Coordinates of C-alpha atoms and ligand atoms in Angstrom, one line a residue:
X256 CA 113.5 60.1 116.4
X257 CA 110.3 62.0 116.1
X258 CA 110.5 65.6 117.2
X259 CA 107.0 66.7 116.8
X260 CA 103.6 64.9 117.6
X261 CA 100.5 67.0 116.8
X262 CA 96.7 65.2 116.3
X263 CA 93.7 66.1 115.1
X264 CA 91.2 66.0 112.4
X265 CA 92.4 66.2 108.2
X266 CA 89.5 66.3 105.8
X267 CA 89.4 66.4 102.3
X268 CA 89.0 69.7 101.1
X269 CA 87.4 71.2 97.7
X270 CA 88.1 74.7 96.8
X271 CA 86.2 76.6 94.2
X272 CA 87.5 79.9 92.0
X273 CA 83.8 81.5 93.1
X274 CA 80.9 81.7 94.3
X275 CA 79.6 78.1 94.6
X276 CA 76.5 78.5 93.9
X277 CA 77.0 78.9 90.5
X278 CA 78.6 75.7 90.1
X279 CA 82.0 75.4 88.3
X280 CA 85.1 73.6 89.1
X281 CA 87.0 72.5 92.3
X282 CA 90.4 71.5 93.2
X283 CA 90.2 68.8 95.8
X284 CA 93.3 68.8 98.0
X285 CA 93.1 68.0 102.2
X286 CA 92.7 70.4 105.0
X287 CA 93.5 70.2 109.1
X288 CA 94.7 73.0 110.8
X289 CA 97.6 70.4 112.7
X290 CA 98.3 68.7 109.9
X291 CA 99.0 71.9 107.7
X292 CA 101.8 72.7 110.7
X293 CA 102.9 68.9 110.3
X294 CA 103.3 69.6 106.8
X295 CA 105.3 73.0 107.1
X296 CA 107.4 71.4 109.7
X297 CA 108.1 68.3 107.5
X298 CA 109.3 70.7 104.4
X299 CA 111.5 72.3 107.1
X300 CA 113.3 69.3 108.1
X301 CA 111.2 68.2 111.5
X302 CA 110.8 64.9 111.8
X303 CA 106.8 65.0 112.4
X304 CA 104.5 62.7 113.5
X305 CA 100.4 63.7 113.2
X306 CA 97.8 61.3 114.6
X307 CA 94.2 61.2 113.8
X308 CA 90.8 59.2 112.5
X309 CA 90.3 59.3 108.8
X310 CA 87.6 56.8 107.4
X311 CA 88.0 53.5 105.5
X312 CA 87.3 55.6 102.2
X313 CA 89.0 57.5 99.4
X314 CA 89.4 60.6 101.0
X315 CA 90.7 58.5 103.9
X316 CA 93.4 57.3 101.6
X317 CA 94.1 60.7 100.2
X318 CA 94.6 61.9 103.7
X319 CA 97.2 59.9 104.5
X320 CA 99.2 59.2 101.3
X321 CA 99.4 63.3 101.0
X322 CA 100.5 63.7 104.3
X323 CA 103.0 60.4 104.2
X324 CA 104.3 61.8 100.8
X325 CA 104.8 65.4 102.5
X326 CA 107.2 63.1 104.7
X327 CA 105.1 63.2 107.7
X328 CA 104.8 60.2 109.8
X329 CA 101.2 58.8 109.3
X330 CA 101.9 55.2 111.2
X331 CA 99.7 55.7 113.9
X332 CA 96.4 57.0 112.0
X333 CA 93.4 55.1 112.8
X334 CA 91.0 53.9 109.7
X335 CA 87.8 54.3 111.4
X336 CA 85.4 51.5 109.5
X337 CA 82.2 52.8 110.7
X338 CA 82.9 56.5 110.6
X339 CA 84.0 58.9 106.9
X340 CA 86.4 61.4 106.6
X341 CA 85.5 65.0 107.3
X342 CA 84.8 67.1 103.9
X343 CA 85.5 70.8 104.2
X344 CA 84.2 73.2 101.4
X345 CA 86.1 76.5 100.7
X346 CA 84.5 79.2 98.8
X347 CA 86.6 82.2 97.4
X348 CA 83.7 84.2 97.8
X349 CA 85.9 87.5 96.8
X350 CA 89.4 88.6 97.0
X351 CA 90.3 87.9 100.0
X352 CA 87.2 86.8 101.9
X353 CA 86.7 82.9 101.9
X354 CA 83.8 81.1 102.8
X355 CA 83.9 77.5 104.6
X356 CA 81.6 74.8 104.8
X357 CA 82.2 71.5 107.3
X358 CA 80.7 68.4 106.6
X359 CA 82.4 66.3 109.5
X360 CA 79.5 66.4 112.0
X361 CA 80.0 62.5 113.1
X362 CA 83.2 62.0 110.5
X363 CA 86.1 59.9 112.1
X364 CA 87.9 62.6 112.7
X365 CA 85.7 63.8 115.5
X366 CA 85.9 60.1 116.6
X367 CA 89.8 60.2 117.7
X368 CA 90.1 58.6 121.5
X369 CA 92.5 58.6 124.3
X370 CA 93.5 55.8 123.0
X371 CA 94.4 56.5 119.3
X372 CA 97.4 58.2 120.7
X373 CA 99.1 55.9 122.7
X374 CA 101.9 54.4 120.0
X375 CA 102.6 57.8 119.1
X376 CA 102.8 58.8 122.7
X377 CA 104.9 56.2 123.6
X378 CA 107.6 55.9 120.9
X379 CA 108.4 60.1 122.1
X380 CA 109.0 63.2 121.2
X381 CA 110.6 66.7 121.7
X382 CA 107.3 68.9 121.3
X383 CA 103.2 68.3 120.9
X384 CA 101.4 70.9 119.1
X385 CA 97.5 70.8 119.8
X386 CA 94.7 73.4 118.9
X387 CA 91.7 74.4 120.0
X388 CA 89.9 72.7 117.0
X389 CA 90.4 69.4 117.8
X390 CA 89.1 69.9 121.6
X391 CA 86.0 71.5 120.0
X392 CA 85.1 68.5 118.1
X393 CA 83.6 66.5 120.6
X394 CA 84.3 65.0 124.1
X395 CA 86.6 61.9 123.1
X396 CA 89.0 64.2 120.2
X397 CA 89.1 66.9 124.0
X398 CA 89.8 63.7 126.1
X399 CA 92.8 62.9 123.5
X400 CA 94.1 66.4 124.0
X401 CA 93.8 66.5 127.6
X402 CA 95.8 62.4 127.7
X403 CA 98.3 63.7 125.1
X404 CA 99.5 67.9 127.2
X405 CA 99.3 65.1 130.0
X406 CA 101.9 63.2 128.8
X407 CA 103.6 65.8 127.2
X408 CA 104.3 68.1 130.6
X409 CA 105.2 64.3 132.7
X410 CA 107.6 63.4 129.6
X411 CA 109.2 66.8 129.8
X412 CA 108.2 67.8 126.2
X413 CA 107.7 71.4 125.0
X414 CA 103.5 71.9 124.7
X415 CA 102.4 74.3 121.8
X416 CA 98.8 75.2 121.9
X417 CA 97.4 77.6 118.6
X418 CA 94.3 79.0 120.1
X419 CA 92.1 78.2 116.1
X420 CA 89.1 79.5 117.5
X421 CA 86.4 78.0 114.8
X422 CA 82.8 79.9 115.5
X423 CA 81.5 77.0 113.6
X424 CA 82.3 74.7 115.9
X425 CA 81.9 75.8 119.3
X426 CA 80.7 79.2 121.5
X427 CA 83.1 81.9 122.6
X428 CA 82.3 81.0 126.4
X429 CA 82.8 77.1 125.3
X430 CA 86.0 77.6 124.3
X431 CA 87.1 79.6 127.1
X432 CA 85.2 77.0 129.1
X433 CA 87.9 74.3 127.8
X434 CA 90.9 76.2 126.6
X435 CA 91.8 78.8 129.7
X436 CA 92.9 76.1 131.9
X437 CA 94.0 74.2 129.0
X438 CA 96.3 76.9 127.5
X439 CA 97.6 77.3 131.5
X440 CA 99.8 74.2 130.9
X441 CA 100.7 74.9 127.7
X442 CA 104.4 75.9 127.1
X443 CA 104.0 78.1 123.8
X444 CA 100.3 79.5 123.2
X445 CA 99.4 81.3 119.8
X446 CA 96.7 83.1 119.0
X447 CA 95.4 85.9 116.8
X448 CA 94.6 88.8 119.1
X449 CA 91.4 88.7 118.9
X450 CA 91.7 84.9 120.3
X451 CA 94.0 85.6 122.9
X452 CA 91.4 86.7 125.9
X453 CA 89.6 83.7 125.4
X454 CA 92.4 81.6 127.1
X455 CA 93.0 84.6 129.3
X456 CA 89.3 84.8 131.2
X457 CA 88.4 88.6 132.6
X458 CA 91.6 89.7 130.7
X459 CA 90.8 93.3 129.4
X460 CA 93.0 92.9 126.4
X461 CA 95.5 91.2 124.5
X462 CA 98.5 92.4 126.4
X463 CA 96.5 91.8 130.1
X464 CA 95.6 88.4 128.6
X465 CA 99.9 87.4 127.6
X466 CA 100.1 89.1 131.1
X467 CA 98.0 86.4 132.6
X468 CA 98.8 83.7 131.0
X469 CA 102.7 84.1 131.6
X470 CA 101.8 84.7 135.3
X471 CA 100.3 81.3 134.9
X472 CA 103.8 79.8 133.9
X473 CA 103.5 80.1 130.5
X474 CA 106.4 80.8 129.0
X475 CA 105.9 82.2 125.3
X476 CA 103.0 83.9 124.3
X477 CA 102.6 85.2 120.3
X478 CA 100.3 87.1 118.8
X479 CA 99.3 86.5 115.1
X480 CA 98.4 90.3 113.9
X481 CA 98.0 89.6 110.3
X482 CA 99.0 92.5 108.1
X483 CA 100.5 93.8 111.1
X484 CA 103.1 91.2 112.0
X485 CA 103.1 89.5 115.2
X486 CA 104.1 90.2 119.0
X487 CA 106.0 88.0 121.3
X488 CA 105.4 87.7 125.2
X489 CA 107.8 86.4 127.4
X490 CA 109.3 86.5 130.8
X491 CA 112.5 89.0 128.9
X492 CA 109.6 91.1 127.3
X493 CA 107.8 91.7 124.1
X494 CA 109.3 91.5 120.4
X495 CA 107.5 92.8 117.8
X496 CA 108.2 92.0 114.1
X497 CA 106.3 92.9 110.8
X498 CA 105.2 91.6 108.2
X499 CA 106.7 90.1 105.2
X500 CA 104.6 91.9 102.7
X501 CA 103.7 89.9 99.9
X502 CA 100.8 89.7 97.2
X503 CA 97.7 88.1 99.1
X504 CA 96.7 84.7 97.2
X505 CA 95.2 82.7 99.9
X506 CA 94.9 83.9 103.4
X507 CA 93.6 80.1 104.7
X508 CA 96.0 78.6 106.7
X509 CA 98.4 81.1 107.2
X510 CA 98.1 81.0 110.4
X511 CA 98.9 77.5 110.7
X512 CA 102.0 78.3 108.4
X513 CA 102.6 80.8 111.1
X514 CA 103.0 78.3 114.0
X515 CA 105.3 75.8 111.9
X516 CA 107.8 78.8 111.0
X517 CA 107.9 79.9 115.0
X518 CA 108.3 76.0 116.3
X519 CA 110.2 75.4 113.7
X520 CA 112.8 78.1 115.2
X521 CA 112.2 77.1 118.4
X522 CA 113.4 73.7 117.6
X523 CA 116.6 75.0 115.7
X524 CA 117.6 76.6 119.3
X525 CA 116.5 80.4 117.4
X526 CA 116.3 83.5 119.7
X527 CA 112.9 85.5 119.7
X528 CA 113.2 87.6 117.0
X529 CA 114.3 85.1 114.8
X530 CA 111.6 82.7 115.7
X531 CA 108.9 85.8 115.2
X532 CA 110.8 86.5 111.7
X533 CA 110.5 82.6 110.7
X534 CA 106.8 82.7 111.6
X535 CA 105.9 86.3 109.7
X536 CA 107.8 84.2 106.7
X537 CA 106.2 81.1 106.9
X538 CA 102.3 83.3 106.9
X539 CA 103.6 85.1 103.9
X540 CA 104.9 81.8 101.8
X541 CA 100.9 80.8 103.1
X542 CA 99.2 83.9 101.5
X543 CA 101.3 84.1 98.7
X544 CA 100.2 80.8 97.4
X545 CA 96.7 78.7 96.7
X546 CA 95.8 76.1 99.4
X547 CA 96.1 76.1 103.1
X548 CA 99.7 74.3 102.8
X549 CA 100.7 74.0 99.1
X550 CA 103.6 77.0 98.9
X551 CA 105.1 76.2 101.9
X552 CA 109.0 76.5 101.9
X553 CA 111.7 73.7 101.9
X554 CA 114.1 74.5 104.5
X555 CA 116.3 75.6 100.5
X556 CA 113.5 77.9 99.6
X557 CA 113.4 80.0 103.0
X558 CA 115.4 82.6 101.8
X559 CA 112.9 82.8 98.1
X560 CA 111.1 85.9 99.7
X561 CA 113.9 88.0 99.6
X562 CA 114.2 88.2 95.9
X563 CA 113.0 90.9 94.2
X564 CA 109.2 90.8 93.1
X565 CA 109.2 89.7 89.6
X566 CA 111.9 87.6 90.1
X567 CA 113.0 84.7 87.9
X568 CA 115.4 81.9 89.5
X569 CA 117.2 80.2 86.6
Ligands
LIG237 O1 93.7 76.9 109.4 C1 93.1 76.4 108.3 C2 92.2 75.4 108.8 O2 91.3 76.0 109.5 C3 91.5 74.6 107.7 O3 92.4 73.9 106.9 C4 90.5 73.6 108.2 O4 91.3 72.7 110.2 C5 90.5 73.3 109.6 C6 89.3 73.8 110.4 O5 88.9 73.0 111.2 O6 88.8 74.9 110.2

């Protein structure tokens, strides 16, 4: 039985070792914020189920045979015949800061409907995870969002919502426009705190946004602070965890790693601080590693961070 749906849009994805301009080599692998949390979820044990557009091409099909051979359930992707997948360009510009370039304007990605969703909808679940990027991508991918926290709340499910603000994609007020009364039904909402007041409109700051939003009825809110750990907002209080420091690699998708480790808890029946501590993991095994979703744990290799730096397991 599925536990988790998430949708949204997967691209293929090139990254470079500098700048690009200079030409040189690229590793192509795939990138989507919700399937990266599919992904770590999957490795975890969660049976996972992502839905989305990917076109009738090769990247289409390296898409969904990554994602099907990370054990994710890919039987309810749509090929889109008239539409390509969604290219994404990252750019190690230097240590540390990356640069991103989309190429999905009109992709099949941004094409996902209402009605893409309804197999997957239908056939259950325990939990949908949904982010703000797929909402921004256009007002059928917002419609599907909207159909699937619908169903969700009426089936009883746990909804997730990760903020993923993308200043590519969208305005700060356009987001807020869409996502405040969106993350109002959510169940869970993560953000980084610099996200957080834009689901929490005339909030002064990132505690008065949790504030608001659990006076709205949500019931977990959690703070991605980086280097800095992360916070946890609920009706009992606030937990606060650091980090687990690491060696920083690859800071892309971290966040995303983040969410998986803290639903991942939250599916296991973990109390707060060990759903904060699974998330601060899950964003280190992220940096530590190339790629937004390559290093992510097994549910064996959870404990690999604890070893001593330099370690070698024989
Ligand atoms: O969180 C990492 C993602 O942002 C990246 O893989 C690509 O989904 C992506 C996006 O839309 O930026």
């Amino acid at each position: 039985m599925t536990e988790v749906i998430t949708l949204g849009e997967t691209m293929a994805a090139l990254r470079g070792t500098g700048p690009m301009r200079l030409g040189g080599d690229m590793r192509l692998s795939v990138a989507g914020a919700e399937s990266n949390v599919a992904i770590g979820l999957s490795r975890l044990g969660h049976a996972t189920r992502w839905v989305g557009r990917v076109g009738a091409d090769q990247p289409g099909e390296l898409v969904t045979r990554t994602l099907r051979a990370e054990g994710v359930d890919v039987t309810s992707v749509v090929v889109d015949p008239d539409a390509p997948t969604g290219l994404i360009l990252f750019e190690p510009r230097v240590a540390d800061v990356v640069r991103v370039n989309y190429y999905r304007s009109g992709s099949a990605g941004s094409r996902l409907n209402p009605g893409d969703l309804v197999p997957a909808l239908t056939s259950g679940a325990r939990l949908l995870h949904v982010t703000g990027i797929t909402c921004a991508l256009g007002p059928e991918p917002l419609a599907a969002v909207r159909r699937a926290v619908d169903h969700a709340r009426a089936s009883g499910w746990t909804v997730s919502l990760d903020v993923n603000f993308r200043s590519r994609l969208w305005t700060a007020d356009e987001a807020t426009e869409v996502l405040a009364p969106l993350a109002e039904r959510a169940d869970v909402v993560i953000a980084s705190d610099d996200e957080l007041p834009l689901v929490a409109a005339g909030a002064g700051d990132t505690v008065d946004a949790a504030q608001r939003l659990l006076g709205a009825g949500v019931s977990e809110v959690v703070v991605k602070l980086g280097a800095d750990g992360a916070h946890l907002h609920h009706r009992g209080g606030t937990e606060r965890v650091a980090a687990v420091r690491v060696p920083v690699v690859d800071t892309v998708g971290a966040g995303d790693a983040f969410s998986a480790g803290y639903l991942s808890a939250r599916l296991d029946g973990l109390d707060a601080p060990e759903r904060l501590h699974r998330a601060v993991l899950l964003g280190a095994f992220a940096v530590a590693s190339a790629g937004d979703w390559e290093g992510l744990p097994t549910r064996s290799e959870l404990p690999l961070l604890d070893l001593a730096p330099g370690s070698t397991v024989r």
